Amino acid sequence: MFLSLLLVLLIGAVAWAGSAVGFASLFGVALPYLALAVFIVGMVCRMAYWAKSPVPFCIPTTGGQEQSLDFIKQAKFDCPNTRIGVFVRMFLEIFLFRSLFRNTQADLVGNNGTGTVYYSSKWLWCFALVFHYCFLLVFLRHFRFFTEPVPFWTTCLETLDGVMQIGAPRFFMTGGILLAALLFLLGRRVFNEQLRYISLVNDYFPLWLLVGIVCTGVCLRYFDKAEIAMVKIFIMGITHFSPVSPDGITPLFFAHVTLVSALLLYFPFSKLAHMGGIFFSPTRNMANNSRRVRHINPWNPPKQYFTYAEYEDTYRDVMAEVGLPLEKEPDRAAE
Ligand code: HEM
């Protein structure tokens, strides 16, 4: 855990110090371009790899009664047997994290801890959902830096998000909630013994990285306030592939952008790529219809058929000689 925290602090500090001593263009222009290119190419390659992977078995994970006799109620979305059912299941999974909603926890009970009790645990689902939606909203709100004129929907989002009107500049709720959700997800790994035991650098690093991005963003807005007009001109320059001078922009902005670049560079090679992977998961995107539809393994070599008609054509004379029954007698076959 500390290694990944240290790594994130190091990335932020190098970018902050580097841009303060004159390397702002490196962290604010070259690195983001490189990161975006790696992100796009990396994700496309990974998805192409998944798309090309053969699926030898019909392996949807099921969470309910499969289609059976008419009087037995089928769990249509947990055990779909049609494409529409699969679509609804995927939709609920992607937008509501339905499988996480079924999350359970096991605890030892009794005097000597001999009994086990399982119970529903919704916290992970709740904070995972809150985190992803707040992230999406913060991401969408950032479009005001990349577009001119600023789209109407971005302004609407900002108005709704800042509706509490706390302080000046207005406090955006999603930024604060995003940080709280991230801290919960981190705390869950740190304070839960079993989870801590199985957690690796790859589990902590993205969380710390996101905490770093959000903290630097929050500081940019509320504490070490960035000169937004200059920042916007700078960002528009990058978006239009004609970068302008970064002079006068606080180094904290470059720390923020560098941490985002680190996230983009890391994304395709990490577990975060599940964002695209979910669509290719055969456990989710297949219908549970293996009793009605034959699933052909694409690894099977092409079949060589020798039909009975061909067999009889080949051996007809010999078969007739030994008196075997034939579908066509030799004289009729010759006609
Ligand atoms: C993973 C992507 C990113 C995340 C999660 C993120 C997160 C945040 C957060 C939480 C804030 C605090 C204010 C708010 O809630 O909007 C913020 C502010 C800011 N971010 Fe980001 N950010 C991201 C990417 C970027 C990028 C790519 C840029 C510019 C190239 C950028 C530039 C800024 C600026 C200039 C502010 C200050 C906003 C203000 O003063 O209103 N961010 N960011």
Coordinates of C-alpha atoms and ligand atoms in Angstrom, one line a residue:
M1 CA 0.0 0.0 0.0
F2 CA 2.8 2.4 1.0
L3 CA 4.7 1.6 -2.2
S4 CA 1.9 2.7 -4.4
L5 CA 1.2 5.8 -2.3
L6 CA 4.9 6.7 -2.6
L7 CA 4.8 6.1 -6.3
V8 CA 1.9 8.5 -6.8
L9 CA 3.4 11.1 -4.5
L10 CA 6.6 10.8 -6.5
I11 CA 4.8 11.3 -9.9
G12 CA 3.0 14.3 -8.6
A13 CA 6.1 15.8 -7.0
V14 CA 8.3 15.3 -10.1
A15 CA 5.6 16.9 -12.3
W16 CA 5.1 19.8 -9.9
A17 CA 8.8 20.6 -9.4
G18 CA 9.6 19.9 -13.1
S19 CA 7.0 22.3 -14.4
A20 CA 8.1 24.9 -11.8
V21 CA 11.6 24.9 -13.2
G22 CA 10.7 25.2 -16.8
F23 CA 9.6 21.8 -18.1
A24 CA 5.9 22.6 -18.1
S25 CA 5.6 21.8 -21.8
L26 CA 6.9 18.3 -21.2
F27 CA 4.3 17.6 -18.5
G28 CA 1.5 19.6 -20.0
V29 CA 1.9 18.9 -23.7
A30 CA 4.2 16.0 -24.7
L31 CA 3.2 13.6 -21.9
P32 CA -0.6 14.0 -22.3
Y33 CA -0.3 13.4 -26.1
L34 CA 1.9 10.3 -25.5
A35 CA -0.5 9.0 -22.8
L36 CA -3.6 9.4 -24.9
A37 CA -1.9 7.6 -27.8
V38 CA -0.9 4.7 -25.6
F39 CA -4.3 4.6 -24.0
I40 CA -6.1 4.4 -27.4
V41 CA -3.7 2.0 -29.1
G42 CA -3.5 -0.1 -25.9
M43 CA -7.2 -0.4 -25.4
V44 CA -7.9 -1.1 -29.1
C45 CA -5.2 -3.9 -29.0
R46 CA -6.6 -5.4 -25.8
M47 CA -10.2 -5.4 -27.0
A48 CA -9.1 -6.9 -30.4
Y49 CA -7.3 -9.6 -28.5
W50 CA -10.4 -10.4 -26.5
A51 CA -12.7 -10.2 -29.5
K52 CA -10.5 -12.7 -31.3
S53 CA -10.3 -15.2 -28.4
P54 CA -12.3 -18.3 -29.1
V55 CA -15.0 -19.3 -26.7
P56 CA -14.8 -23.2 -26.6
F57 CA -17.7 -23.6 -24.1
C58 CA -21.1 -22.1 -23.4
I59 CA -20.2 -20.7 -20.0
P60 CA -22.7 -18.0 -18.9
T61 CA -22.6 -17.5 -15.1
T62 CA -26.2 -18.0 -13.9
G63 CA -27.7 -16.7 -10.8
G64 CA -31.2 -18.2 -10.8
Q65 CA -33.6 -20.7 -12.3
E66 CA -32.9 -21.6 -15.9
Q67 CA -35.7 -21.9 -18.5
S68 CA -37.4 -25.2 -17.8
L69 CA -41.0 -26.5 -17.6
D70 CA -43.8 -24.0 -18.1
F71 CA -44.9 -24.1 -14.5
I72 CA -41.3 -23.4 -13.1
K73 CA -40.6 -19.7 -13.0
Q74 CA -37.5 -18.7 -14.9
A75 CA -35.1 -16.0 -13.5
K76 CA -35.2 -14.2 -16.9
F77 CA -32.4 -11.7 -16.2
D78 CA -30.2 -13.8 -13.9
C79 CA -30.3 -16.8 -16.3
P80 CA -31.3 -15.4 -19.7
N81 CA -31.9 -17.8 -22.5
T82 CA -32.6 -15.2 -25.2
R83 CA -30.6 -12.3 -26.7
I84 CA -33.0 -9.8 -25.3
G85 CA -32.5 -11.4 -21.8
V86 CA -28.8 -11.1 -22.3
F87 CA -29.1 -7.5 -23.3
V88 CA -31.2 -6.6 -20.3
R89 CA -28.7 -8.5 -18.0
M90 CA -25.7 -6.6 -19.5
F91 CA -27.5 -3.3 -19.3
L92 CA -28.3 -3.9 -15.6
E93 CA -24.7 -5.0 -15.0
I94 CA -23.1 -2.1 -16.7
F95 CA -25.3 0.7 -15.4
L96 CA -26.3 -0.7 -12.0
F97 CA -23.6 -3.3 -11.2
R98 CA -26.3 -5.8 -10.5
S99 CA -23.9 -8.7 -9.7
L100 CA -22.2 -6.6 -7.1
F101 CA -25.6 -6.0 -5.5
R102 CA -25.7 -9.7 -4.7
N103 CA -22.4 -9.4 -2.8
T104 CA -22.4 -11.4 0.4
Q105 CA -20.0 -11.5 3.4
A106 CA -19.1 -14.4 5.6
D107 CA -18.3 -14.2 9.3
L108 CA -17.4 -16.7 11.9
V109 CA -19.8 -16.9 14.9
G110 CA -20.2 -18.9 18.1
N111 CA -18.0 -19.3 21.1
N112 CA -15.0 -20.7 19.3
G113 CA -15.8 -19.2 15.9
T114 CA -17.1 -22.6 14.7
G115 CA -20.2 -21.4 12.9
T116 CA -20.3 -19.4 9.7
V117 CA -22.9 -16.9 8.9
Y118 CA -23.5 -15.3 5.5
Y119 CA -25.2 -12.0 5.0
S120 CA -25.9 -9.5 2.3
S121 CA -23.4 -6.7 2.1
K122 CA -24.4 -3.7 0.0
W123 CA -21.6 -1.2 1.0
L124 CA -19.3 -2.2 -1.8
W125 CA -22.1 -2.0 -4.4
C126 CA -23.2 1.4 -3.0
F127 CA -19.7 3.0 -3.0
A128 CA -18.6 1.4 -6.3
L129 CA -21.8 2.8 -8.0
V130 CA -21.3 6.2 -6.4
F131 CA -17.6 6.3 -7.4
H132 CA -18.3 5.4 -11.0
Y133 CA -21.2 7.9 -11.5
C134 CA -19.4 10.7 -9.7
F135 CA -16.3 10.0 -11.9
L136 CA -18.5 10.2 -15.0
L137 CA -20.1 13.5 -13.9
V138 CA -16.7 15.1 -13.1
F139 CA -15.4 13.8 -16.4
L140 CA -18.3 15.3 -18.3
R141 CA -18.1 18.6 -16.4
H142 CA -14.4 18.9 -17.6
F143 CA -15.7 19.3 -21.1
R144 CA -16.0 23.0 -20.4
F145 CA -12.2 23.2 -20.6
F146 CA -12.1 21.4 -24.0
T147 CA -15.0 23.1 -25.9
E148 CA -15.8 26.6 -27.0
P149 CA -18.6 27.5 -26.8
V150 CA -19.3 25.4 -23.7
P151 CA -22.1 23.0 -24.5
F152 CA -25.4 23.6 -22.8
W153 CA -25.5 20.2 -21.1
T154 CA -22.1 21.0 -19.4
T155 CA -23.5 24.2 -17.9
C156 CA -26.6 22.3 -16.8
L157 CA -24.5 19.7 -15.1
E158 CA -22.4 22.4 -13.3
T159 CA -25.6 24.2 -12.1
L160 CA -27.0 21.0 -10.7
D161 CA -23.7 19.8 -9.2
G162 CA -23.1 23.2 -7.5
V163 CA -26.7 23.6 -6.4
M164 CA -25.7 23.7 -2.7
Q165 CA -23.9 27.0 -3.4
I166 CA -21.3 26.4 -0.6
G167 CA -18.4 28.9 -0.6
A168 CA -16.8 30.6 -3.6
P169 CA -16.2 29.2 -6.0
R170 CA -19.2 27.0 -5.7
F171 CA -18.6 23.6 -4.2
F172 CA -19.2 20.8 -6.7
M173 CA -20.8 17.9 -4.8
T174 CA -19.5 15.2 -7.2
G175 CA -15.9 16.1 -6.5
G176 CA -16.3 15.7 -2.8
I177 CA -18.4 12.5 -3.0
L178 CA -15.9 11.1 -5.5
L179 CA -13.1 11.6 -2.9
A180 CA -15.2 10.0 -0.1
A181 CA -16.1 7.0 -2.3
L182 CA -12.4 6.5 -3.2
L183 CA -11.4 6.7 0.5
F184 CA -14.0 4.1 1.3
L185 CA -12.7 1.7 -1.4
L186 CA -9.2 2.2 -0.1
G187 CA -10.2 1.8 3.6
R188 CA -12.0 -1.4 2.7
R189 CA -8.7 -2.9 1.4
V190 CA -6.7 -1.5 4.3
F191 CA -8.9 -2.3 7.3
N192 CA -10.4 -5.7 6.1
E193 CA -7.8 -8.3 7.1
Q194 CA -8.7 -10.8 4.5
L195 CA -8.8 -8.3 1.7
R196 CA -5.5 -6.7 2.8
Y197 CA -4.0 -10.2 2.6
I198 CA -4.9 -10.6 -1.1
S199 CA -4.3 -7.0 -2.1
L200 CA -1.4 -6.2 -4.4
V201 CA 0.3 -3.0 -5.6
N202 CA -1.9 -3.2 -8.7
D203 CA -5.0 -2.9 -6.4
Y204 CA -3.7 0.1 -4.4
F205 CA -2.0 2.0 -7.2
P206 CA -5.1 3.0 -9.3
L207 CA -6.9 4.0 -6.1
W208 CA -4.1 6.2 -4.9
L209 CA -3.7 7.6 -8.4
L210 CA -7.3 8.6 -8.5
V211 CA -7.1 10.0 -5.0
G212 CA -4.1 12.1 -6.2
I213 CA -6.0 13.3 -9.3
V214 CA -9.0 14.3 -7.3
C215 CA -7.0 16.0 -4.5
T216 CA -4.9 18.0 -6.9
G217 CA -8.2 18.9 -8.8
V218 CA -9.9 20.0 -5.6
C219 CA -6.8 22.1 -4.6
L220 CA -6.8 23.7 -8.1
R221 CA -10.4 24.8 -7.6
Y222 CA -10.6 25.7 -4.0
F223 CA -7.0 26.4 -2.6
D224 CA -4.1 27.0 -5.1
K225 CA -6.6 28.4 -7.5
A226 CA -5.7 28.1 -11.1
E227 CA -6.2 31.1 -13.4
I228 CA -9.0 29.4 -15.3
A229 CA -9.0 31.7 -18.4
M230 CA -5.3 30.9 -19.0
V231 CA -5.8 27.2 -18.3
K232 CA -8.6 27.1 -20.8
I233 CA -6.5 28.8 -23.5
F234 CA -3.7 26.3 -22.8
I235 CA -6.0 23.3 -23.0
M236 CA -7.7 24.6 -26.2
G237 CA -4.3 24.9 -27.7
I238 CA -3.6 21.2 -26.9
T239 CA -6.9 20.1 -28.2
H240 CA -6.4 21.9 -31.5
F241 CA -2.8 20.6 -31.8
S242 CA -1.3 24.0 -31.6
P243 CA 0.0 24.2 -28.0
V244 CA 0.5 27.7 -26.5
S245 CA 3.0 28.8 -23.8
P246 CA 2.3 27.3 -20.4
D247 CA 3.8 30.4 -18.6
G248 CA 1.8 31.7 -15.7
I249 CA -0.1 28.5 -15.0
T250 CA 0.3 27.1 -11.5
P251 CA 2.6 24.0 -11.3
L252 CA -0.2 22.2 -9.5
F253 CA -2.2 22.1 -12.7
F254 CA 0.7 20.2 -14.4
A255 CA 0.8 17.8 -11.4
H256 CA -3.0 17.2 -12.0
V257 CA -2.5 16.6 -15.7
T258 CA 0.5 14.4 -15.2
L259 CA -1.4 12.1 -12.8
V260 CA -4.2 11.9 -15.3
S261 CA -1.5 11.0 -18.0
A262 CA -0.1 8.3 -15.6
L263 CA -3.6 6.9 -15.3
L264 CA -4.0 6.8 -19.1
L265 CA -0.6 5.1 -19.6
Y266 CA -1.4 2.6 -16.9
F267 CA -5.0 1.9 -17.9
P268 CA -4.7 -0.6 -20.8
F269 CA -2.2 -2.8 -18.9
S270 CA -4.2 -2.9 -15.7
K271 CA -7.3 -4.4 -14.2
L272 CA -9.0 -1.0 -15.1
A273 CA -9.3 -2.3 -18.6
H274 CA -12.4 -4.2 -17.4
M275 CA -14.2 -1.1 -18.6
G276 CA -14.0 -2.5 -22.1
G277 CA -13.6 -6.2 -21.1
I278 CA -17.1 -6.5 -19.7
F279 CA -18.5 -6.5 -23.2
F280 CA -16.4 -9.5 -24.2
S281 CA -16.9 -11.6 -21.1
P282 CA -18.6 -14.9 -22.2
T283 CA -19.8 -15.4 -18.6
R284 CA -22.0 -12.4 -19.2
N285 CA -22.7 -12.0 -22.9
M286 CA -23.9 -15.6 -23.7
A287 CA -27.4 -16.9 -23.4
N288 CA -27.9 -19.9 -21.2
N289 CA -29.4 -22.0 -24.0
S290 CA -26.9 -24.9 -24.1
R291 CA -29.7 -27.5 -23.9
R292 CA -31.5 -26.2 -27.0
V293 CA -28.7 -24.7 -29.2
R294 CA -25.5 -26.6 -30.0
H295 CA -22.5 -24.6 -29.1
I296 CA -19.7 -25.4 -31.6
N297 CA -16.2 -25.1 -30.3
P298 CA -14.2 -23.0 -32.8
W299 CA -11.1 -25.0 -32.0
N300 CA -12.6 -28.1 -33.5
P301 CA -10.7 -29.1 -36.7
P302 CA -12.9 -28.9 -39.9
K303 CA -14.8 -32.2 -40.2
Q304 CA -14.3 -34.6 -43.2
Y305 CA -17.6 -36.2 -44.0
F306 CA -18.1 -39.5 -45.9
T307 CA -21.9 -39.8 -46.3
Y308 CA -23.6 -43.2 -46.6
A309 CA -24.4 -42.4 -50.3
E310 CA -20.7 -41.8 -51.0
Y311 CA -19.8 -45.0 -49.1
E312 CA -22.2 -47.1 -51.1
D313 CA -21.1 -45.5 -54.4
T314 CA -17.5 -46.5 -53.5
Y315 CA -18.2 -50.1 -52.3
R316 CA -21.4 -50.9 -54.2
D317 CA -20.0 -53.7 -56.3
V318 CA -18.2 -55.5 -53.5
M319 CA -21.3 -55.1 -51.3
A320 CA -23.5 -56.6 -54.0
E321 CA -21.1 -59.5 -54.4
V322 CA -21.3 -60.5 -50.7
G323 CA -25.1 -59.9 -50.7
L324 CA -25.3 -56.9 -48.4
P325 CA -28.5 -54.8 -48.7
L326 CA -28.1 -51.8 -50.9
E327 CA -30.1 -48.6 -51.4
K328 CA -29.4 -48.7 -55.1
E329 CA -28.7 -51.9 -57.0
P330 CA -25.5 -51.8 -59.3
D331 CA -27.5 -51.7 -62.5
R332 CA -29.9 -48.9 -61.2
A333 CA -26.9 -46.9 -60.0
A334 CA -25.3 -47.0 -63.4
E335 CA -28.3 -45.5 -65.1
Ligands
HEM1 C1 -9.3 11.2 -14.8 C2 -9.6 12.5 -15.2 C3 -9.8 13.6 -14.3 C4 -10.4 13.6 -13.0 C5 -11.0 12.5 -12.2 C6 -10.4 15.0 -12.6 C7 -10.9 15.4 -11.3 C8 -11.0 16.8 -11.0 C9 -11.7 17.2 -9.8 C10 -12.4 16.4 -8.8 C11 -11.5 18.6 -9.7 C12 -12.1 19.5 -8.7 C13 -13.2 20.4 -9.2 C14 -14.4 19.6 -9.7 O1 -15.0 18.8 -9.0 O2 -14.6 19.7 -10.9 C15 -10.8 19.0 -10.9 C16 -10.4 20.2 -11.2 C17 -9.8 20.6 -12.3 N1 -9.3 19.8 -13.3 FE1 -9.5 17.8 -13.4 N2 -9.8 15.8 -13.5 C18 -9.4 15.0 -14.6 C19 -8.8 15.3 -15.7 C20 -8.4 16.6 -16.0 C21 -7.8 17.0 -17.2 C22 -7.4 16.1 -18.4 C23 -7.6 18.4 -17.2 C24 -6.9 19.3 -18.1 C25 -6.2 19.0 -19.2 C26 -8.1 18.8 -15.9 C27 -8.1 20.1 -15.4 C28 -8.6 20.5 -14.3 C29 -8.7 21.9 -13.9 C30 -8.1 23.1 -14.6 C31 -9.4 22.0 -12.7 C32 -9.7 23.2 -11.8 C33 -11.2 23.5 -12.1 C34 -11.8 24.7 -11.5 O3 -11.0 25.5 -11.0 O4 -13.0 24.9 -11.6 N3 -8.6 17.7 -15.2 N4 -10.4 17.8 -11.6

